[in-house]
Coordinates of C-alpha atoms and ligand atoms in Angstrom, one line a residue:
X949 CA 93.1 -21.4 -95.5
X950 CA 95.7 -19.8 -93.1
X951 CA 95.8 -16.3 -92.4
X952 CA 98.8 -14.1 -93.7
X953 CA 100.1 -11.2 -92.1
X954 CA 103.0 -9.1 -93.7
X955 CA 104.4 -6.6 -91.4
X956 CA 106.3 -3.2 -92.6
X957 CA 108.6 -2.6 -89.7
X958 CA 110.1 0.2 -91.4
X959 CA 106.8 1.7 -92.4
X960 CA 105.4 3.3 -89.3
X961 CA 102.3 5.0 -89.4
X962 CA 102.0 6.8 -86.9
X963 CA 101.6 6.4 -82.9
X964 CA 98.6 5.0 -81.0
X965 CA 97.5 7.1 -78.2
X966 CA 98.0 5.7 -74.7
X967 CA 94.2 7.2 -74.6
X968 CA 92.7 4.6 -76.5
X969 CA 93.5 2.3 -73.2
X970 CA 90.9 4.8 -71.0
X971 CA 88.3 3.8 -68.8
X972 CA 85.2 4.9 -67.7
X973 CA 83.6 5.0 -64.1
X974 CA 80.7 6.6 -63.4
X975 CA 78.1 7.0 -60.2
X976 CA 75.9 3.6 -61.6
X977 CA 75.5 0.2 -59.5
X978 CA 78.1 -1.0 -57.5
X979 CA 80.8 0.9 -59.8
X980 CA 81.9 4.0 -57.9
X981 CA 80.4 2.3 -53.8
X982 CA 81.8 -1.1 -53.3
X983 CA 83.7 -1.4 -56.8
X984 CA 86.3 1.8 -55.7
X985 CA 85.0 3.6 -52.8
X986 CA 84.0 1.7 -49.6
X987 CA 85.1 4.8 -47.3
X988 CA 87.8 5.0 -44.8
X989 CA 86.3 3.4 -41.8
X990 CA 85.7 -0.2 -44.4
X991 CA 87.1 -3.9 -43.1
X992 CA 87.5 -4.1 -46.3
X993 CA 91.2 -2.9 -46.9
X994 CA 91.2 0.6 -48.4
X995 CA 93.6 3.9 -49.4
X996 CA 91.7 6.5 -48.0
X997 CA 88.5 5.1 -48.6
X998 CA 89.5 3.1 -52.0
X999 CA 89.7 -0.5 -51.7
X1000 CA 93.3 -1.7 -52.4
X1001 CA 92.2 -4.9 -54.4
X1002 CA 91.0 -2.8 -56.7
X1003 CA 93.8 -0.3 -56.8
X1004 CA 96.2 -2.8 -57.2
X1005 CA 94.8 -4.4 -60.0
X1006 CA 94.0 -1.1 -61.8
X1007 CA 97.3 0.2 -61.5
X1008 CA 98.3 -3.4 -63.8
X1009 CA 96.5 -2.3 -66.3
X1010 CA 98.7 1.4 -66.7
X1011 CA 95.1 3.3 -67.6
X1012 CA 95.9 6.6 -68.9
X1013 CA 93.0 8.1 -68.6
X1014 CA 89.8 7.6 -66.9
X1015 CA 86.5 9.4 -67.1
X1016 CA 83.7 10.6 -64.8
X1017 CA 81.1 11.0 -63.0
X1018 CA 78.6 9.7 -65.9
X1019 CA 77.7 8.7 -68.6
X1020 CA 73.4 9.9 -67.9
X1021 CA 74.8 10.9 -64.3
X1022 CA 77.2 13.7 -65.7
X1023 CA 73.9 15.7 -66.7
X1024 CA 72.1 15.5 -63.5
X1025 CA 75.5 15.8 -61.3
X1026 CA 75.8 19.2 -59.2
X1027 CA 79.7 18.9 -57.9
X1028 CA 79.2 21.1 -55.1
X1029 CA 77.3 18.6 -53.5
X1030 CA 80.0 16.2 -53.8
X1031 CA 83.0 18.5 -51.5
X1032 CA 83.3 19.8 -48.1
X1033 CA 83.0 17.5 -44.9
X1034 CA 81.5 14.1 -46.2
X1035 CA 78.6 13.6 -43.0
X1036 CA 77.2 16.9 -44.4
X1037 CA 77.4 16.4 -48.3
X1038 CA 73.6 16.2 -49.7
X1039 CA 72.1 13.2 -50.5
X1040 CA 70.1 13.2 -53.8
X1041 CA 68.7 10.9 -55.5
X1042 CA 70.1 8.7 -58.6
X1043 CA 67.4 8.6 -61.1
X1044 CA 68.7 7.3 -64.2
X1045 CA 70.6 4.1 -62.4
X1046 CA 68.4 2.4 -59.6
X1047 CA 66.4 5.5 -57.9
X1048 CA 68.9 4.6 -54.9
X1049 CA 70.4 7.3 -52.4
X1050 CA 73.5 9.0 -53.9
X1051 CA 75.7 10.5 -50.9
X1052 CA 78.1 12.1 -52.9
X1053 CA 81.2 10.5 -50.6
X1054 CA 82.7 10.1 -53.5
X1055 CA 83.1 13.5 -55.2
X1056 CA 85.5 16.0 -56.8
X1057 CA 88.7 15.4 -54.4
X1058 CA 88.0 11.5 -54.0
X1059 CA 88.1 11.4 -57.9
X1060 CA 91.1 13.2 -58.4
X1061 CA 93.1 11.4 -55.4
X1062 CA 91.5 8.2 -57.3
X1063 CA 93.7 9.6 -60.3
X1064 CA 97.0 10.2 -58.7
X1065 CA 96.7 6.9 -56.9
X1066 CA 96.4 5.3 -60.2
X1067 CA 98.8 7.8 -61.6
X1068 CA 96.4 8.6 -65.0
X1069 CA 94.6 11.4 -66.5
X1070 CA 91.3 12.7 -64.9
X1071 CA 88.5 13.0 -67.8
X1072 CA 86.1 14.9 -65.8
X1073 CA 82.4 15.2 -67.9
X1074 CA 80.5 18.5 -66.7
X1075 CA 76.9 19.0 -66.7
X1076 CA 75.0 21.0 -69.4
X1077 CA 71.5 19.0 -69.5
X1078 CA 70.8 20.5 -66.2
X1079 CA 73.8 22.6 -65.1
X1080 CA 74.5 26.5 -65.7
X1081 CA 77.7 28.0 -67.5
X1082 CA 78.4 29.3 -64.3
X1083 CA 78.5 25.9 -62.0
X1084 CA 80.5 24.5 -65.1
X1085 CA 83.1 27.5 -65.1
X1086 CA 83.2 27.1 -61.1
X1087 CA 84.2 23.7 -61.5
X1088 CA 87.4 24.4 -63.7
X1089 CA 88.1 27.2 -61.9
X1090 CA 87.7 25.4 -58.4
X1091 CA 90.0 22.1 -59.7
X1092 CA 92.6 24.2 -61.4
X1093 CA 93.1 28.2 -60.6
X1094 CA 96.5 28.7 -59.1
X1095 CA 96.0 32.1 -57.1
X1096 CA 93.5 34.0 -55.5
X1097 CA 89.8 33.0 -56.3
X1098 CA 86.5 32.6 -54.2
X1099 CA 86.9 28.7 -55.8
X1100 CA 90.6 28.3 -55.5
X1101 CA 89.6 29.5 -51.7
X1102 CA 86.8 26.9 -51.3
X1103 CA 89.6 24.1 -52.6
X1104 CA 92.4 25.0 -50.2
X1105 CA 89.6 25.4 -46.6
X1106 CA 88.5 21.4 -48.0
X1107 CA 92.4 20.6 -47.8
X1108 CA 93.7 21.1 -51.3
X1109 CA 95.7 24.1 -51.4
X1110 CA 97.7 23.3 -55.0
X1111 CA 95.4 23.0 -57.9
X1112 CA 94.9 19.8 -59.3
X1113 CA 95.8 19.4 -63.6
X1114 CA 93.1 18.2 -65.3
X1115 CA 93.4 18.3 -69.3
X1116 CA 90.6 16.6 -70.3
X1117 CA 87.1 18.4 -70.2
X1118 CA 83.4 17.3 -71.3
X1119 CA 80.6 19.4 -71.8
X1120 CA 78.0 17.1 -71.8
X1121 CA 77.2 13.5 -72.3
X1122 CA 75.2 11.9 -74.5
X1123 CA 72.9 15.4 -75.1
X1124 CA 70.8 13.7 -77.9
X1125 CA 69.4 11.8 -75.4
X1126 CA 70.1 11.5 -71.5
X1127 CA 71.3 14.6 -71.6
X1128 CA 68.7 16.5 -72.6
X1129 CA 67.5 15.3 -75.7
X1130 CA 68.3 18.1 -77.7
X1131 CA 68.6 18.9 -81.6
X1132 CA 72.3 19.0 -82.8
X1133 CA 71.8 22.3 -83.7
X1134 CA 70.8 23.8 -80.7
X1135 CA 73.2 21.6 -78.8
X1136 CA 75.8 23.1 -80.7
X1137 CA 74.8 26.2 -79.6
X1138 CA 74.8 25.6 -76.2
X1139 CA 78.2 23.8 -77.0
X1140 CA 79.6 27.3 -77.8
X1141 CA 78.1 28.8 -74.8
X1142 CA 79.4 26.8 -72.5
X1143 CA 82.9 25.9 -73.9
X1144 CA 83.5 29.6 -74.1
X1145 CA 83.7 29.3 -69.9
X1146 CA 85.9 26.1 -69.5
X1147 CA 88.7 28.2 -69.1
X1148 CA 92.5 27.6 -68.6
X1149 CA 94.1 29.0 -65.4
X1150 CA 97.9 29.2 -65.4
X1151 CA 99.5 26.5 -67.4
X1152 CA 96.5 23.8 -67.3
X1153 CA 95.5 23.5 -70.8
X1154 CA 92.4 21.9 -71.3
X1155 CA 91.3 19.9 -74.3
X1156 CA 87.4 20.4 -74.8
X1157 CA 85.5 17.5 -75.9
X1158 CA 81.8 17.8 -77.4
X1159 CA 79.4 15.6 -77.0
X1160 CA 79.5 13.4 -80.3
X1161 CA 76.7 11.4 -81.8
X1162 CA 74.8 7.3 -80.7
X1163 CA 76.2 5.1 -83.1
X1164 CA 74.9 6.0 -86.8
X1165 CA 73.8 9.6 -86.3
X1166 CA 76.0 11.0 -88.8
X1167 CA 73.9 14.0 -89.0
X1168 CA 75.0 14.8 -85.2
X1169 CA 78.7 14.3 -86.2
X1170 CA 77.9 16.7 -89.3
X1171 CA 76.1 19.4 -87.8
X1172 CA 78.5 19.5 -84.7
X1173 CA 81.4 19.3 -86.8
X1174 CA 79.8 22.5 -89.2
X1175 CA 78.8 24.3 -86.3
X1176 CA 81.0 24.2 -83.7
X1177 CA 84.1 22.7 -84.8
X1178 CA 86.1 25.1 -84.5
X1179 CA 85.8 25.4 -80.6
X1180 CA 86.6 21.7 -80.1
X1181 CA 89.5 19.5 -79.6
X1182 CA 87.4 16.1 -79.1
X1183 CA 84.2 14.9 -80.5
X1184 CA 82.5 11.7 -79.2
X1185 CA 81.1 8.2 -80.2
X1186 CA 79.0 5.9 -78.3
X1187 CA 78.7 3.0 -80.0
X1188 CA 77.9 -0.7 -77.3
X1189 CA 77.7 -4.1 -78.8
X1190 CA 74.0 -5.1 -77.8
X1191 CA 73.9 -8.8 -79.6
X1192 CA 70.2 -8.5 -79.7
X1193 CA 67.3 -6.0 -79.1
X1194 CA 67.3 -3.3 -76.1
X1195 CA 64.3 -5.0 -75.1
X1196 CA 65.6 -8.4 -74.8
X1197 CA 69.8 -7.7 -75.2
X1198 CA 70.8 -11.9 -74.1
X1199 CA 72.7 -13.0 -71.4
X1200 CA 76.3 -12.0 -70.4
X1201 CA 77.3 -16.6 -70.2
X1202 CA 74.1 -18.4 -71.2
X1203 CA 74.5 -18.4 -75.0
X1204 CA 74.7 -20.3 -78.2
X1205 CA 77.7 -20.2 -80.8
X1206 CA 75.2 -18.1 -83.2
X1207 CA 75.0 -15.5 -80.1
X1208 CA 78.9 -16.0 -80.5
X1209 CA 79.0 -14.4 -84.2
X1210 CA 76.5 -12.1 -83.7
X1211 CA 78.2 -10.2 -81.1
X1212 CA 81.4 -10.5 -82.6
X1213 CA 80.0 -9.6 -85.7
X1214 CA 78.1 -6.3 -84.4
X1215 CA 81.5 -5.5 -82.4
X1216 CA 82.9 -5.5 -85.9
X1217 CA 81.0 -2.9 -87.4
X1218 CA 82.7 -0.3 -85.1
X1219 CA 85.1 -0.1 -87.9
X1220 CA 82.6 0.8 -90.0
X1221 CA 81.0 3.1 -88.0
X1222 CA 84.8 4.8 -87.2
X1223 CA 85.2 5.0 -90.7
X1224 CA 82.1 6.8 -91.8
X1225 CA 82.0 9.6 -88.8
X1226 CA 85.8 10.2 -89.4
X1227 CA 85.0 11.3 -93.1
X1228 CA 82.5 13.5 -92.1
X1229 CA 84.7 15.0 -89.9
X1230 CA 87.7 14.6 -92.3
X1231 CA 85.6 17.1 -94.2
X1232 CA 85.3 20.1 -92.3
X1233 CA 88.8 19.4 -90.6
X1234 CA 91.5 17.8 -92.7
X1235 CA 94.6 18.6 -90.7
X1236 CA 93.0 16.3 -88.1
X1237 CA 93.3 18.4 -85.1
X1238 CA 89.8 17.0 -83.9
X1239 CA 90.9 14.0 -82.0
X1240 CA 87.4 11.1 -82.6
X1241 CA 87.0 10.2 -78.5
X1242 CA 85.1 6.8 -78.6
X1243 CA 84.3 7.2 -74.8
X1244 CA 81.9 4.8 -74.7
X1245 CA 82.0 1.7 -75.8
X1246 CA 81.8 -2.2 -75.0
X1247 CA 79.2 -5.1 -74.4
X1248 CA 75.8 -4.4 -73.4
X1249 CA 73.4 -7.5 -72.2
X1250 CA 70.8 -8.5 -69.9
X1251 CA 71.4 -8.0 -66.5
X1252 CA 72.7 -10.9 -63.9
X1253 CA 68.9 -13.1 -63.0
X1254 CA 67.8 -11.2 -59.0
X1255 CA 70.1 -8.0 -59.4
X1256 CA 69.0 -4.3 -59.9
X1257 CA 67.9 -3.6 -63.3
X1258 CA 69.6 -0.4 -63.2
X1259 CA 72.5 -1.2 -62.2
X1260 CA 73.9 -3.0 -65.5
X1261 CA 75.7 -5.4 -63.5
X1262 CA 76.4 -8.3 -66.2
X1263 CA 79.6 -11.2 -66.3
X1264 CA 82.2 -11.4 -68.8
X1265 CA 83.3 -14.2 -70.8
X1266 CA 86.0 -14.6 -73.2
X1267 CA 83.3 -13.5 -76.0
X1268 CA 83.6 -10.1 -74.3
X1269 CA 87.5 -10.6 -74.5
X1270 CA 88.0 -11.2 -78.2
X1271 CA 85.4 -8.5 -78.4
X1272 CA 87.5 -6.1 -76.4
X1273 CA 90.7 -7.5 -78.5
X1274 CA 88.8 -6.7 -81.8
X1275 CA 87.4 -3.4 -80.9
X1276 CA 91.1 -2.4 -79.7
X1277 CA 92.3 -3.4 -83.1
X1278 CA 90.1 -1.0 -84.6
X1279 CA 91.2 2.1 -82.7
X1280 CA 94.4 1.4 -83.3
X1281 CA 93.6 1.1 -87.2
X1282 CA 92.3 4.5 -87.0
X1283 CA 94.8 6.1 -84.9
X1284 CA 95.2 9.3 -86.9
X1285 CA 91.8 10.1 -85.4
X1286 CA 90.8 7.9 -82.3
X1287 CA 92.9 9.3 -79.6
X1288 CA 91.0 8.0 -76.8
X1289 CA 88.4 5.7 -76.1
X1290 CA 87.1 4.5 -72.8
X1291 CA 85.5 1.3 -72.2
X1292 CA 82.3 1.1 -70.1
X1293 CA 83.0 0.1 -66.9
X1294 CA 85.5 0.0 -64.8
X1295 CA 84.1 -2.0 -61.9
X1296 CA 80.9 -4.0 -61.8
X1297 CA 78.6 -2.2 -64.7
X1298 CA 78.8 -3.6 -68.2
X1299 CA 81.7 -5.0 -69.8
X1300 CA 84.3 -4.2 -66.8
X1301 CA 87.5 -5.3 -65.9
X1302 CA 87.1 -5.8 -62.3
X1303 CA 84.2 -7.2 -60.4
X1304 CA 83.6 -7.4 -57.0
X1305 CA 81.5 -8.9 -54.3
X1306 CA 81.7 -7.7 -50.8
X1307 CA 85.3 -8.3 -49.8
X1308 CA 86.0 -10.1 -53.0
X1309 CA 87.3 -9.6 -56.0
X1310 CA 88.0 -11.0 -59.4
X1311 CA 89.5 -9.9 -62.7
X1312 CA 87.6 -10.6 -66.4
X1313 CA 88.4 -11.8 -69.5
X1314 CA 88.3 -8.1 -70.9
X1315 CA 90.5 -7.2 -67.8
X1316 CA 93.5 -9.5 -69.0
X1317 CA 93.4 -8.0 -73.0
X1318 CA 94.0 -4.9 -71.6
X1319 CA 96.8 -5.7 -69.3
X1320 CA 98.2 -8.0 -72.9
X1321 CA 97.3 -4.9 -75.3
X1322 CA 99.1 -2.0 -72.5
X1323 CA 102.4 -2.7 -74.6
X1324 CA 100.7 -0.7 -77.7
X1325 CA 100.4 2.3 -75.4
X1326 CA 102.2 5.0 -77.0
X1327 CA 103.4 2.8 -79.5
X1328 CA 104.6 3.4 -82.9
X1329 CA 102.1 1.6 -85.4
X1330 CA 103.1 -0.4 -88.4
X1331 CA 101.9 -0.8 -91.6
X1332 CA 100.0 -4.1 -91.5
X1333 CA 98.9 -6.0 -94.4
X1334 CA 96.5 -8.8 -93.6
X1335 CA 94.6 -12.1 -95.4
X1336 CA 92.5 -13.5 -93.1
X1337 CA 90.7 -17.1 -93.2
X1338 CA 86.9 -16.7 -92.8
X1339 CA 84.6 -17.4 -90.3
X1340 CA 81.1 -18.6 -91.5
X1341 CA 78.1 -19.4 -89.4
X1342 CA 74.4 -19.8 -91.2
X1343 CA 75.7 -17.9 -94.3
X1344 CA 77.0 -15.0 -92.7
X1345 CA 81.1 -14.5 -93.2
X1346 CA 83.4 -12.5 -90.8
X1347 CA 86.9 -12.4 -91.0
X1348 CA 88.4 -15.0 -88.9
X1349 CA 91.8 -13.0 -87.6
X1350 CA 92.5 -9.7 -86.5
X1351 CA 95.8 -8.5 -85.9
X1352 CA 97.5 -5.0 -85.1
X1353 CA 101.2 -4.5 -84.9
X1354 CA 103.4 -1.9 -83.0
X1355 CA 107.0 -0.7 -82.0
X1356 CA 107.8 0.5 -78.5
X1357 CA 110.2 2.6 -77.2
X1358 CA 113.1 -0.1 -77.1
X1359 CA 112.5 -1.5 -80.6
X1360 CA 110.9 -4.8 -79.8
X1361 CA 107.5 -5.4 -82.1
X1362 CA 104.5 -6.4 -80.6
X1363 CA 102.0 -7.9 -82.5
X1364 CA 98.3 -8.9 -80.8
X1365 CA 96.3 -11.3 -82.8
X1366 CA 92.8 -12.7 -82.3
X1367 CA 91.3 -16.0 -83.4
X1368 CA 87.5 -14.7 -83.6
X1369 CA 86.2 -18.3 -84.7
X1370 CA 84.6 -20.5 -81.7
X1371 CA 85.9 -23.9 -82.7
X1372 CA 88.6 -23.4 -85.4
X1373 CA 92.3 -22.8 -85.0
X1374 CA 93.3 -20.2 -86.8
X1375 CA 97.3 -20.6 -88.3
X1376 CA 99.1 -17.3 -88.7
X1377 CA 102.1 -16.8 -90.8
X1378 CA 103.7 -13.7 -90.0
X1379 CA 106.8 -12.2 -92.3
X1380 CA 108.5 -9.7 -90.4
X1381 CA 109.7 -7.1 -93.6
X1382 CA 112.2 -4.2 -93.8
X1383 CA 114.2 -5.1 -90.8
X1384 CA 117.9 -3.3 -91.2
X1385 CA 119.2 -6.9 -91.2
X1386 CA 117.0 -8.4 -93.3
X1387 CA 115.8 -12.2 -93.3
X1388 CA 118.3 -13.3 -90.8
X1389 CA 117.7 -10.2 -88.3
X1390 CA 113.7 -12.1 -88.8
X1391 CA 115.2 -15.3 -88.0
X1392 CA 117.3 -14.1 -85.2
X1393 CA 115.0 -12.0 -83.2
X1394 CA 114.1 -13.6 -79.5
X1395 CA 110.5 -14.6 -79.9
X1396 CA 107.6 -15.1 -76.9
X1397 CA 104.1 -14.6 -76.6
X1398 CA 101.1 -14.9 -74.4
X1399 CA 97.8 -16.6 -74.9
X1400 CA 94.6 -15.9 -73.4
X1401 CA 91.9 -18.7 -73.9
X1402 CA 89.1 -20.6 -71.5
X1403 CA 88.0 -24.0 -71.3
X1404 CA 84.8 -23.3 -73.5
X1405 CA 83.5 -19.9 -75.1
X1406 CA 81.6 -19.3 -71.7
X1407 CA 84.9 -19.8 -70.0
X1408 CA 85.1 -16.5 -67.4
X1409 CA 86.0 -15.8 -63.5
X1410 CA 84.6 -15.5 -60.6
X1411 CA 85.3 -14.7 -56.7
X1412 CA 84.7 -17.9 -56.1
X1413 CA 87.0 -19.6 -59.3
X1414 CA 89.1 -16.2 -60.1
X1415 CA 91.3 -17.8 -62.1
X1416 CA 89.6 -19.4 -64.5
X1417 CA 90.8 -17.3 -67.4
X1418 CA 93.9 -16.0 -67.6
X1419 CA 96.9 -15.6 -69.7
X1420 CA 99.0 -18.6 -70.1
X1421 CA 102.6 -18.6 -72.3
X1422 CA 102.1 -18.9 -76.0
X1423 CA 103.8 -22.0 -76.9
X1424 CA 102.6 -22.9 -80.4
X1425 CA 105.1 -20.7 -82.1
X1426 CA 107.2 -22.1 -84.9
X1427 CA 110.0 -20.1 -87.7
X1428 CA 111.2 -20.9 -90.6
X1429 CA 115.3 -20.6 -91.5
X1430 CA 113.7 -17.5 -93.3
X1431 CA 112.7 -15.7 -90.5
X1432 CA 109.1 -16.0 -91.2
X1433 CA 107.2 -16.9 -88.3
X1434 CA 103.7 -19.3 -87.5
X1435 CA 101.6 -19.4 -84.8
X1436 CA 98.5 -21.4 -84.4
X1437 CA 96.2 -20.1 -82.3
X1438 CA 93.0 -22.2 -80.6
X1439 CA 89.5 -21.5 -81.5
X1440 CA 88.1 -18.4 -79.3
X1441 CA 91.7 -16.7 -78.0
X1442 CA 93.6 -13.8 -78.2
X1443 CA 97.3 -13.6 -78.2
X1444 CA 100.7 -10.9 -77.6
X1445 CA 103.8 -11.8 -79.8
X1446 CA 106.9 -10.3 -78.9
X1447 CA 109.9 -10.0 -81.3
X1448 CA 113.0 -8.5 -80.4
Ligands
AHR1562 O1 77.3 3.4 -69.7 C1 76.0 3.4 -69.3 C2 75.2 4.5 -69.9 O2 75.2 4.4 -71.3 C3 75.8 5.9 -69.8 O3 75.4 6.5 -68.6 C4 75.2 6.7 -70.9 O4 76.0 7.7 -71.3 C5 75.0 5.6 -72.0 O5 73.7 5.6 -72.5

C-alpha cells in the first residue's frame, strides 16, 4: 500500500514554536565538563572556556532555547556557589549523577555567555526541593534587575554590569519525584509560594513554568492545573522512550528489529500522552494561554559497557533519529499547546546531539534531524491529511509514515517525512492543494530534498568514523504532469522536501 499525503497549503493552522527545537543541558556526566566547558586554560580549543567544536556545531542547529542546570540537579543546585572568582567557588558534591566533585566553574554567568554565544533563549530551572523563596527571588533579581540592588551590585563587582534577559523561568523539576517527592497538592502550594517571588524587573518579562507531571500522571496535570493554573504560563511533561524496563532499559546499538518497533512504537505514544494531558488542561483553560512545555524528552537505555552508571552516557543510532523525527512530528501536531520541548541532552547524556571524547568530537543521528527539521522553526503549519501504509511486526501494527508540513517566511513548503519501517520502502504520494495557481503552480514548483539514512538500522557515528550517518540529497523524487509528487523513501530514513 503506498502512503497518501494531501496537503492544504491554504489552510494554515497555526505556527509551530521555534521552542519546540530546545535543548536541555544539565550538570550530569560529561554534559556540562568536557561536552561544553573545558575552561579557559584547555588544549582543547575553547571561547572562554567553551570548546569551539561544540559551539560551532550547536550554533547549526539554530536552538532557540536551551535549559538548565538540571533535570534532578536543579533541586539540589545553590547558584551562589556557582559566581564570583572560579578558584574559590565551593565544591559540592553531585549526588544524583555519579557522587563526583561538582566545582561549579560552570555557573550562572558561564551559562548565560553559553546563550549569547549560541545566540538562544536561557531556560534557567530554579530550586524548590531544597532551595528557599528567598535564594530563588535572589536569583531573578541578581540575572535581571536593572538599577540599584544588593544582587544587581553582586552581578556588576563579578563583571556583568547590564542585566542579562532571561524569559524563561522553572520552579522546580520533576517535584513528584527528584525533586522532593511531594503530593500535587502541596506542590501546588509551594508552586504559588514561590512563583509569587520570580518577579520581573524593568522590561524582562518572565514566563513561569510549573513543574508538570511523569508521563501518565494525569492527576498531577489536573490538580496543578485546578490549583494553580492561574499563576502559570507553562506546565511540564516528562515523558523518555525506555524500550524496555528501568531495570534492564537495552542497549543504545546492540539490538534486534523487534527492539526496533518497540521503541518506535513507545516513542509513538507521546501523541497519546500529549493528547490526554492537553484535555485536561483544555478544561480548566480553554483560551490556551498555558503553553504544554515537554522539556524532557527522548531515548533512555542502558548505559555504554565500563562507563559511569550515572552518567547516562549511551550512543545514538538512526533508531534514535526516526525517533527524534517522529516525536518532532508530534509537537508540531499539537502546536496550539506544545510551545517548547527540550530534548535530553545536549552533549554526552542520553539521546544527545553531540558527543565527545577528549579532543574529539562527533555529531548523531538525532543531531542531523534537528539541523533537517530547523526549517519548521517558526513556521506556519498546514493542514495535513495523511494514509499511511502499516508497519507490522509479531502482530503488532504501527503506522509506517509520518509526515508534518510547514510554510516559512518566503513561501517555500517544507514537508519532513519518515519511513519508520526497518526493511520496507515506504512510497509517498504527495498532492500539493489550494496553491493560488493551481495544478500547474504544483507542477512548476522547484523541488529538492534531503535524506538521512545509515548502512543498517545500527548505522550511527563516531570520533573515530564521524561520518557515518549523515544527510545525503534526496534523489528518488518523481511528479506527475499534475503536479502531484512521489517520493520513495528507504526502509529506516527520514527525509526534508522542499517545494518552492
Ligand atoms: O535527564 C535525566 C534526568 O531525568 C533528569 O535529571 C530528571 O529530571 C529526569 O528524571
Amino acid at each position: 500500500m503506498t502512503n497518501r499525503v494531501v496537503i492544504h497549503t491554504d489552510r494554515s493552522t497555526g505556527s509551530i514554536n521555534r521552542n519546540i527545537y530546545g535543548h536541555f543541558a544539565e550538570h550530569l556526566g560529561r554534559c556540562i565538563y568536557e561536552g561544553i566547558w573545558v575552561g579557559e586554560d584547555s588544549d582543547i580549543p575553547n571561547t572562554q572556556g567553551i570548546r569551539n567544536d561544540v559551539l560551532e556545531a550547536l550554533r547549526g542547529l539554530q536552538i532557540p532555547v536551551l535549559r538548565w542546570p538540571g533535570g534532578c540537579f536543579a533541586d539540589e543546585y545553590h547558584w551562589k556557589d556557582g559566581i564570583g572568582p572560579r578558584a574559590t567557588r565551593k565544591r559540592m558534591i553531585n549526588t544524583h549523577w555519579g557522587g563526583v566533585v561538582e566545582n561549579n566553574h560552570f555557573g550562572t554567568h558561564e551559562f548565560l555567555m553559553l546563550c549569547e554565544l549560541l545566540g538562544c533563549e536561557p531556560y534557567i530551572n530554579g530550586n524548590v526541593g531544597s532551595g528557599t523563596v528567598q535564594e530563588m527571588q535572589e536569583w531573578v533579581e541578581y540575572m535581571t534587575f536593572d538599577g540599584e540592588s544588593p544582587m544587581a551590585s553582586e552581578r556588576a563587582a563579578n563583571g556583568r554590569e547590564e542585566p542579562w534577559k532571561v524569559s524563561y523561568f522553572g520552579v522546580g523539576n520533576e517535584n513528584w519525584g527528584c525533586g522532593g517527592n511531594m503530593r500535587p497538592e502541596y506542590y501546588a502550594d509551594l508552586y504559588r509560594q514561590f512563583q509569587t517571588y520570580v518577579r520581573n524587573y524593568g522590561d524582562n518579562k518572565i514566563f513561569r513554568i510549573a513543574c508538570g507531571a511523569n508521563d501518565f500522571n494525569y492527576d498531577w496535570t489536573e490538580v496543578l492545573m485546578r490549583e494553580a493554573g492561574r499563576y502559570m504560563d507553562g506546565l511540564t511533561l516528562h515523558y523518555y522512550t525506555v524500550p524496555h524496563t528501568w531495570a534492564e532499559k537495552g542497549s543504545a546499538t546492540d539490538f534486534e528489529t523487534s527492539d526496533w518497533f518497540l521503541t518506535l512504537r513507545k516513542a509513538l505514544m507521546m501523541d497519546d500522552l500529549v493528547a490526554k494531558h492537553k484535555t485536561i488542561m483544555d478544561k480548566y483553560d480553554p483560551q490556551k494561554r498555558i503553553s504544554l512545555i515537554v522539556d524532557e524528552w527522548g531515548t533512555w537505555y542502558d548505559v555504554e559497557p565500563g562507563t559511569n552508571p550515572g552518567f547516562l552516557y549511551q550512543q545514538n543510532t538512526m533508531r534514535d533519529a526516526l525517533v527524534a523525527a517522529a516525536t518532532l512530528h508530534i509537537f508540531q501536531k499539537h502546536h496550539d499547546r506544545v510551545r517548547m520541548a527540550n530534548i535530553a541532552q545536549t552533549v554526552n547524556v542520553l539521546q544527545a546531539v553531540v558527543l565527545t571524547e577528549g579532543a574529539s568530537m562527533t555529531v548523531t543521528p538525532t543531531y542531523h534531524v534537528f539541523e533537517m527539521f530547523k526549517v519548521h522553526q517558526d513556521a506556519e503549519a498546514l493542514d495535513v491529511d495523511h494514509r499511511s501504509a502499516t508497519y507490522t511486526l509479531d502482530g503488532e501494527s504501527i503506522p509506517q509514515t509520518s509526515v508534518s508540513a510547514t510554510r516559512d517566511e518566503a513561501g517555500r513548503i517544507h514537508v519532513s517525512l519518515c519511513n519508520l519501517s526497518h526493511d520496507e520502502e515506504a512510497v509517498v504520494t504527495i498532492e500539493l492543494r489550494g496553491l493560488a495557481d493551481g495544478a500547474d503552480g504544483a507542477a512548476q514548483l522547484p523541488l529538492s530534498g534531503r535524506l538521512l539514512q545509515g548502512a543498517a538500522i545500527h548505522a550511527h557515528n563516531t570520533v573515530e568514523q564521524p561520518q557515518q550517518v549523515q544527510p545525503t540529497e534526496l534523489t528518488s523524487i518523481s511528479r506527475s504532469a499534475d503536479g502531484r509528487i512521489q517520493v520513495t523513501l528507504p526502509p529506516a530514513s527520514v527525509a526534508v522536501l522542499q517545494a518552492g
